[in-house]
Short mmCIF file of C-alpha atoms and ligand atoms in Angstrom, two decimals:
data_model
loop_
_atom_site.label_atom_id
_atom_site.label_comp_id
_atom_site.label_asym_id
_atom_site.label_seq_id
_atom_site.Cartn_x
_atom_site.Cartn_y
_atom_site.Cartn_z
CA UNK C 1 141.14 64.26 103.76
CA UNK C 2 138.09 65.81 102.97
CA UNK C 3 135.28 67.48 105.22
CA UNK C 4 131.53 67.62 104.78
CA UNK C 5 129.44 70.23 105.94
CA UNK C 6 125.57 69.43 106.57
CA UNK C 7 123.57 72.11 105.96
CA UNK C 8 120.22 72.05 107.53
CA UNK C 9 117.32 73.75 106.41
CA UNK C 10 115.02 75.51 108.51
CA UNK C 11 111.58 77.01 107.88
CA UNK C 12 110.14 79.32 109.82
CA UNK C 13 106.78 78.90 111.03
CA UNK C 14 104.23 80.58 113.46
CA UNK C 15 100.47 81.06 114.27
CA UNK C 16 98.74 83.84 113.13
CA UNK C 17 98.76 85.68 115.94
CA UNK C 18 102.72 85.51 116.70
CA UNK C 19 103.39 86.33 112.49
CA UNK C 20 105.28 89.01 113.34
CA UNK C 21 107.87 87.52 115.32
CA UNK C 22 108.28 85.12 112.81
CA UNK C 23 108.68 87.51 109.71
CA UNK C 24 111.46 89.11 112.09
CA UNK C 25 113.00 86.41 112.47
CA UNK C 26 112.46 85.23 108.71
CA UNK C 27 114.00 88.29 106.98
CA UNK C 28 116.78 88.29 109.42
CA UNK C 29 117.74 85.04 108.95
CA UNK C 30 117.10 84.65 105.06
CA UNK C 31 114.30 82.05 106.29
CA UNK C 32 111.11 81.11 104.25
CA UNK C 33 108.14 81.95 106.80
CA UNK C 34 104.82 80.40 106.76
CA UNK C 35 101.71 81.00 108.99
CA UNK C 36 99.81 78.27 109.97
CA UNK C 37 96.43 77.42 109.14
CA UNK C 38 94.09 77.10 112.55
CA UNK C 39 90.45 76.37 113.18
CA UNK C 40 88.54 74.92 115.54
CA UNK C 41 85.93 71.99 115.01
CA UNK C 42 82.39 72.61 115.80
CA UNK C 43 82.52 70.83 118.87
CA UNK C 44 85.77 72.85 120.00
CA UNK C 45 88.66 70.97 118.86
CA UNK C 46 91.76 72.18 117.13
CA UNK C 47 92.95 72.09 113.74
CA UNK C 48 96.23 73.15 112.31
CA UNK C 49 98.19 72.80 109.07
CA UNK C 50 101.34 73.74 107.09
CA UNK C 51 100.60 75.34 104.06
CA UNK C 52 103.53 73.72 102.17
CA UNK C 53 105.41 70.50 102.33
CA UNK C 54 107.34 70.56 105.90
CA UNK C 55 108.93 67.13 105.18
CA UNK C 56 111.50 69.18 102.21
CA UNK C 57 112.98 70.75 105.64
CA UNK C 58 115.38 69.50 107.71
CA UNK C 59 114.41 71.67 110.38
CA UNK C 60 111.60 74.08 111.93
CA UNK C 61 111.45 77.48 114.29
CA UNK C 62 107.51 76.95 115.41
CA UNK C 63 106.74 80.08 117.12
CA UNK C 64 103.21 80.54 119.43
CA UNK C 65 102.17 83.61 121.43
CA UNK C 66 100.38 81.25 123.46
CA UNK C 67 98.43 83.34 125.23
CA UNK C 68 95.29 84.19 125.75
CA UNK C 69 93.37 80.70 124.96
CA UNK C 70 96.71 79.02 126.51
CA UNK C 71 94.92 75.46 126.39
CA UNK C 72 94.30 75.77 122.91
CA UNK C 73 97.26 77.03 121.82
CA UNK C 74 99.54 74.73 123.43
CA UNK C 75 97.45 71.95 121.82
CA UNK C 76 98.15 73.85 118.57
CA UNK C 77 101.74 73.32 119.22
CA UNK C 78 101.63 70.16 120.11
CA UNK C 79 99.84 69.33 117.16
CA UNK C 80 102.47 71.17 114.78
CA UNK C 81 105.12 69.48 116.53
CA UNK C 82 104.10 66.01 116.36
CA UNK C 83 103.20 66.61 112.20
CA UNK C 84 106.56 68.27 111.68
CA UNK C 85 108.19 65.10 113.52
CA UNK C 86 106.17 63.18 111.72
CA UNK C 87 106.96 64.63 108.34
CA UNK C 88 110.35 63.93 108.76
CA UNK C 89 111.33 67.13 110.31
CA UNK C 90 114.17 66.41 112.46
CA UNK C 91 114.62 69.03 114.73
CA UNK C 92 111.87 71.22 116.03
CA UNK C 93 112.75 74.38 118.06
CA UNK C 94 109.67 75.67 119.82
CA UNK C 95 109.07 79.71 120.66
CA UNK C 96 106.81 80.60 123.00
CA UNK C 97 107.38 83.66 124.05
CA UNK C 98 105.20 83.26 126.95
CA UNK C 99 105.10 79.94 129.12
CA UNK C 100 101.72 78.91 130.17
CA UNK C 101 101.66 76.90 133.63
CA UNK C 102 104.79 78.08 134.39
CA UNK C 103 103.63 79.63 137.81
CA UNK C 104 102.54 76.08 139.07
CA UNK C 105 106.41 75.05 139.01
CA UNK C 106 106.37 73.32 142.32
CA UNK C 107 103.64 71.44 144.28
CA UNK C 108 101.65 73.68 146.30
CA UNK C 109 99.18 71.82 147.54
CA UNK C 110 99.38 68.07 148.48
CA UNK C 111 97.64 66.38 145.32
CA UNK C 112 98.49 68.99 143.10
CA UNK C 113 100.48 68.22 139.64
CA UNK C 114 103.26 70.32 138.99
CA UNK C 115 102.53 71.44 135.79
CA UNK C 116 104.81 73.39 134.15
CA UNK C 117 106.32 69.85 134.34
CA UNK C 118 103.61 68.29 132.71
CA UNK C 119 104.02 70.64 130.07
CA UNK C 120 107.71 70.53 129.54
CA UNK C 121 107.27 66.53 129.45
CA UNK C 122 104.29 66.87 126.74
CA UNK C 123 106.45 68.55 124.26
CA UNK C 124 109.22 66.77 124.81
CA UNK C 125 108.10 63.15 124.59
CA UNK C 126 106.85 64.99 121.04
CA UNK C 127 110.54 65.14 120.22
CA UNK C 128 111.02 68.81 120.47
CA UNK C 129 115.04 69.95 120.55
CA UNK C 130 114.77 73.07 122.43
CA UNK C 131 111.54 75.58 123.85
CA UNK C 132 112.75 79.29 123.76
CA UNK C 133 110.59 81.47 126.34
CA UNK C 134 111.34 84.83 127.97
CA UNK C 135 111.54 85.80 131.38
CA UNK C 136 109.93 82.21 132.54
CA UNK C 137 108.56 82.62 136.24
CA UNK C 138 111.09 80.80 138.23
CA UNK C 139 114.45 79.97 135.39
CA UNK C 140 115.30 77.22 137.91
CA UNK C 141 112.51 75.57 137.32
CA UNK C 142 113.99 74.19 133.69
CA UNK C 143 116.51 72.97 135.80
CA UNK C 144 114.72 69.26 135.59
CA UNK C 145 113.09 69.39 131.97
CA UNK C 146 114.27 66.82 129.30
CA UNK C 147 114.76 69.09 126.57
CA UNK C 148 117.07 72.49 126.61
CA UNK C 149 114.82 75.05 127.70
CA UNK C 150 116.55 78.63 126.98
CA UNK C 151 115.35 81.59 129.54
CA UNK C 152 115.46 84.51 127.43
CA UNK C 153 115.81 88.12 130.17
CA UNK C 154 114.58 91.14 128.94
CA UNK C 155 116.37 93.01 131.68
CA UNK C 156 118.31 95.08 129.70
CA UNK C 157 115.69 96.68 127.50
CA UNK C 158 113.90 97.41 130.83
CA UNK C 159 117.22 99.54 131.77
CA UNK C 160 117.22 101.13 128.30
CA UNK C 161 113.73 102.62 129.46
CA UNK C 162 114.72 104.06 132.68
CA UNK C 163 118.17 105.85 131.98
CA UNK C 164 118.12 109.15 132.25
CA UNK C 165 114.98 109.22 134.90
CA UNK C 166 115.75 111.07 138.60
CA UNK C 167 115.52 109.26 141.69
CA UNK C 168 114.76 105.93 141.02
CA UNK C 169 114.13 102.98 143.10
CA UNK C 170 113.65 99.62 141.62
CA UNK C 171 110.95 97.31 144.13
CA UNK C 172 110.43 94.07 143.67
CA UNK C 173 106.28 92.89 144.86
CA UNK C 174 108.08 89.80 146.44
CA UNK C 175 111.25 87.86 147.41
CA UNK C 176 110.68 85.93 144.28
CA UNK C 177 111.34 88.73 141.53
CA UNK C 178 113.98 90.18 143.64
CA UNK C 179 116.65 88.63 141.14
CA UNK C 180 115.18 90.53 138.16
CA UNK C 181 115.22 93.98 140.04
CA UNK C 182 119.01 93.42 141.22
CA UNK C 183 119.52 92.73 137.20
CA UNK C 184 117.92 96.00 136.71
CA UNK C 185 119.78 97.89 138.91
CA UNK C 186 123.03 96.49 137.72
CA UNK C 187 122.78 97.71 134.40
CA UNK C 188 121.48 101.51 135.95
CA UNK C 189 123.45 101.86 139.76
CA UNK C 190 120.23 102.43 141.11
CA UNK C 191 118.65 101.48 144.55
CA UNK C 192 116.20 98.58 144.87
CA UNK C 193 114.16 96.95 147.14
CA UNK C 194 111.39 94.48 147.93
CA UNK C 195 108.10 93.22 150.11
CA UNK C 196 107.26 90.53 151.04
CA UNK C 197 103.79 88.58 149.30
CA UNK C 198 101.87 86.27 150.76
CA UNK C 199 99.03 84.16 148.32
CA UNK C 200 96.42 82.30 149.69
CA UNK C 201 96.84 78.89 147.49
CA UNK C 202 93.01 78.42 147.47
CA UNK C 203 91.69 82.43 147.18
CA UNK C 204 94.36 83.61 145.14
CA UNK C 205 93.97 86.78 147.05
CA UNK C 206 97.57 88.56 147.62
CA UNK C 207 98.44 90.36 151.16
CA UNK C 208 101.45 92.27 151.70
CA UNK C 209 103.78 92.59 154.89
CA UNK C 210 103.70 96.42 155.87
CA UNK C 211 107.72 97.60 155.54
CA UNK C 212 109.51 100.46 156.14
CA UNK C 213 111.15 101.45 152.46
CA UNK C 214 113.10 104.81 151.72
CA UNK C 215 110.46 105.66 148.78
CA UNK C 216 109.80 109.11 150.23
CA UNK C 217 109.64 111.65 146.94
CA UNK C 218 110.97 108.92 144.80
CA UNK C 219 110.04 107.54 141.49
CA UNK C 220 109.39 103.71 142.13
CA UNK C 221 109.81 101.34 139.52
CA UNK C 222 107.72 97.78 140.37
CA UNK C 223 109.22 95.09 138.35
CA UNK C 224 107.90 91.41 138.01
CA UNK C 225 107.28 88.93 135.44
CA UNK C 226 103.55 88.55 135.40
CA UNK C 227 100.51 91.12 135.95
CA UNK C 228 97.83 89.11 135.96
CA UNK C 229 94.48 90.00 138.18
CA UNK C 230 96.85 92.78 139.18
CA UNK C 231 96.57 92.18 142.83
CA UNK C 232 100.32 92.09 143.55
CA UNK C 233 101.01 95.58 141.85
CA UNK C 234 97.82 97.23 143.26
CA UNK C 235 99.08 95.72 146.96
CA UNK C 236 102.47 97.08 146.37
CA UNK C 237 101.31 100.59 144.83
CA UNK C 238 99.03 101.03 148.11
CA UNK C 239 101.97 100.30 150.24
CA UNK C 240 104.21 103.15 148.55
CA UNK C 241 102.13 105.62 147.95
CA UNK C 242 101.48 105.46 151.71
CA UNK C 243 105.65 105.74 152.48
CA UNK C 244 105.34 109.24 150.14
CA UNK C 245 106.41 107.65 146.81
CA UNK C 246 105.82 110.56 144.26
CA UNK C 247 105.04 108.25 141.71
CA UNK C 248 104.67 103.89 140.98
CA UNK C 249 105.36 102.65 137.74
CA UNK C 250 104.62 99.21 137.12
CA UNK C 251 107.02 96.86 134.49
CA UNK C 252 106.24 93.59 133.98
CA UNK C 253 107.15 91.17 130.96
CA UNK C 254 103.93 89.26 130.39
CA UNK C 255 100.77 91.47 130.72
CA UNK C 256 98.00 89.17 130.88
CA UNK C 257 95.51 91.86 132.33
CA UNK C 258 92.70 90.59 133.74
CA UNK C 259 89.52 91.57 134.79
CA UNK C 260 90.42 95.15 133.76
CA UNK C 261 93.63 95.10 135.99
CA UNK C 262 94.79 98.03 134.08
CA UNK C 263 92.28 100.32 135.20
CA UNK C 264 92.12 98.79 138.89
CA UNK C 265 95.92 100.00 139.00
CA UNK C 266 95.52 103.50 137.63
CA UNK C 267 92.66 103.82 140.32
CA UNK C 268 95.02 102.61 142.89
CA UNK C 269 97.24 105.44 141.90
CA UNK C 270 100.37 103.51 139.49
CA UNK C 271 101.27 106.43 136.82
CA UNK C 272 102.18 103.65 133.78
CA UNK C 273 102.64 100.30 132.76
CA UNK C 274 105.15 99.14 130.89
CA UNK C 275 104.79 95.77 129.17
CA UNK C 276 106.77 93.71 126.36
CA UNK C 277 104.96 92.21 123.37
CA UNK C 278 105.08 88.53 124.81
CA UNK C 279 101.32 89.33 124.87
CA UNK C 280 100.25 92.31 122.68
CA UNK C 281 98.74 94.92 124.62
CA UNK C 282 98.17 98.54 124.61
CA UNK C 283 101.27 98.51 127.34
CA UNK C 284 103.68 96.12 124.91
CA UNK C 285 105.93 99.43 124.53
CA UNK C 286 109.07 96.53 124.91
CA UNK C 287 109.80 94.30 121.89
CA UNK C 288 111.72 91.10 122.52
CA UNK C 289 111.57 89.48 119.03
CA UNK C 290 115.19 90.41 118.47
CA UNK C 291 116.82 88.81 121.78
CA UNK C 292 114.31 85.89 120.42
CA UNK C 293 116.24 86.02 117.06
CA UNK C 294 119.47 86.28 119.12
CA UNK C 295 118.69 83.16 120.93
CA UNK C 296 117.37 81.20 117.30
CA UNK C 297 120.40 82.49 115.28
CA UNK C 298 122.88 81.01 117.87
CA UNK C 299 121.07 77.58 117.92
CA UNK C 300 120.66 77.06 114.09
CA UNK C 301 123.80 78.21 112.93
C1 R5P F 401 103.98 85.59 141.13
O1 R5P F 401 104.80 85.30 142.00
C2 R5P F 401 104.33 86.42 139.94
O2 R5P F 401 105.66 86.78 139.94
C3 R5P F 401 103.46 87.66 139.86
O3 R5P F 401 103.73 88.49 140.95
C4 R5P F 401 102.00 87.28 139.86
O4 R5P F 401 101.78 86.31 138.91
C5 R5P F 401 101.12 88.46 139.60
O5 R5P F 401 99.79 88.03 139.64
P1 R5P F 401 98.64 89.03 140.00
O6 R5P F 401 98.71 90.17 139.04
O7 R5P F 401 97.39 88.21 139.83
O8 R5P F 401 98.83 89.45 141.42
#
């Protein structure tokens, strides 16, 4: 008796702005790449296209930095998906390295959607097979999505970074990225703590619970997912510095930067920031496009 074995063919394809995760994972994988064409319509909406046939494929790797612009580039992706489906493409693996919404996991307010849910549901009622991300907000949060959503943790890399560095301590900004600094500190034997955040769900403005920490003449490492306005490291930084902390580095995978965040924090007193390339920035000193590959090479083959 005889066995078949279907081979499926994948193309790689990704926005111009996330090309070079794509070529990565292209020449690694012996995958044809293409970039998609965008534009927007005079009255603001999107446009996208494959520049070859997708329907000759069996299968695609669609890969968005989705950030900044998040709106429009999720409808960009939404858009590739649904042609790719459309064309015949029967399985669609979506890479976005990072997750818009994904802070708005729960309801916080009564009335409120929860819309990383919303988004989750979008792309998969579009018939995507899996959505890659790294170091989503909350990885329990996937726990109710339709599709296989893969948390990819950079936590290693971070490690990498800090070996060889005296007196460490790891902080988390809140009880909610204490998980990633106990990662951390696995992989180094290092000490680690955290504060305690509050948010005000209408201001946005972040407040932090005075605490007694054993910083004193230490290097502090502040590790979290997001910097965003930057409020939740400058809190933090102000908090250490004050317990004697020689020095506050901030880490954080997705740098989104705003408002000049980057020079609110060195005027608060953090020494660096360390981001990955989720987001290109000036910070983006850690690249993730190979655990990415990682993750892609184990689904498609
Ligand atoms: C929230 O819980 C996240 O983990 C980050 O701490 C937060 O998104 C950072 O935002 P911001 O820089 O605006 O304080």
């Amino acid at each position: 008796m005889g066995y078949s074995l279907v081979v499926v063919k994948y193309l790689v394809a990704s926005f111009p702005w996330s090309s070079d995760v794509g070529n990565d994972m292209a020449n690694a994988l012996g995958l044809t790449h293409v970039v998609l064409e965008t534009k927007q319509f005079p009255d603001g909406e999107s446009y996208i296209r494959y520049p070859i046939d997708v329907s000759t494929y069996d299968g695609l790797i669609l890969i968005q930095r989705a950030y900044p612009e998040q709106n429009t580039r999720l409808i960009q992706v939404m858009l590739a998906v649904h042609a790719a489906r459309d064309l015949g493409v029967k399985q669609v693996h979506v890479v976005l390295p990072y997750l818009p919404y994904s802070r708005q996991d729960r309801r916080f307010r009564d009335g409120e959607p929860v819309s990383l849910q919303t988004m989750l549901s979008l792309l998969s009622s579009l018939g995507v097979s899996s959505i890659i991300t790294v170091d989503v907000h909350k990885p329990e949060a996937f726990r109710i999505a339709n599709t296989q959503c893969i948390n990819i943790e950079p936590f290693e890399l971070y490690a990498n970074r800090l070996k060889g560095v005296e007196n460490v301590v790891l902080l988390s900004p809140d009880i909610g990225s204490l998980w990633r600094v106990r990662k951390v500190s696995e992989y180094l034997g290092v000490p680690f703590s955290y504060l305690e955040k509050f948010r005000d769900r209408v201001t946005g403005e972040v407040t932090m619970k005075p605490k007694e920490l054993d910083v004193a003449g230490k290097e502090v490492f502040i590790i979290d997912d997001i910097i965003a306005t930057g409020g939740t490291i400058i809190e933090a930084t102000k908090i250490l510095k004050s317990l004697g902390a020689t020095r506050v580095h901030a880490i954080a995978t997705h740098c989104l930067l705003l408002n000049m965040a980057d020079s609110r924090m060195f005027e608060t007193g953090v020494s660096s920031i360390t981001c990955s390339n989720t987001i290109p920035t000036r910070y983006s000193e850690v690249n993730v496009n190979q655990l990415i590959l990682n993750v892609v090479r184990g689904l498609i083959t």
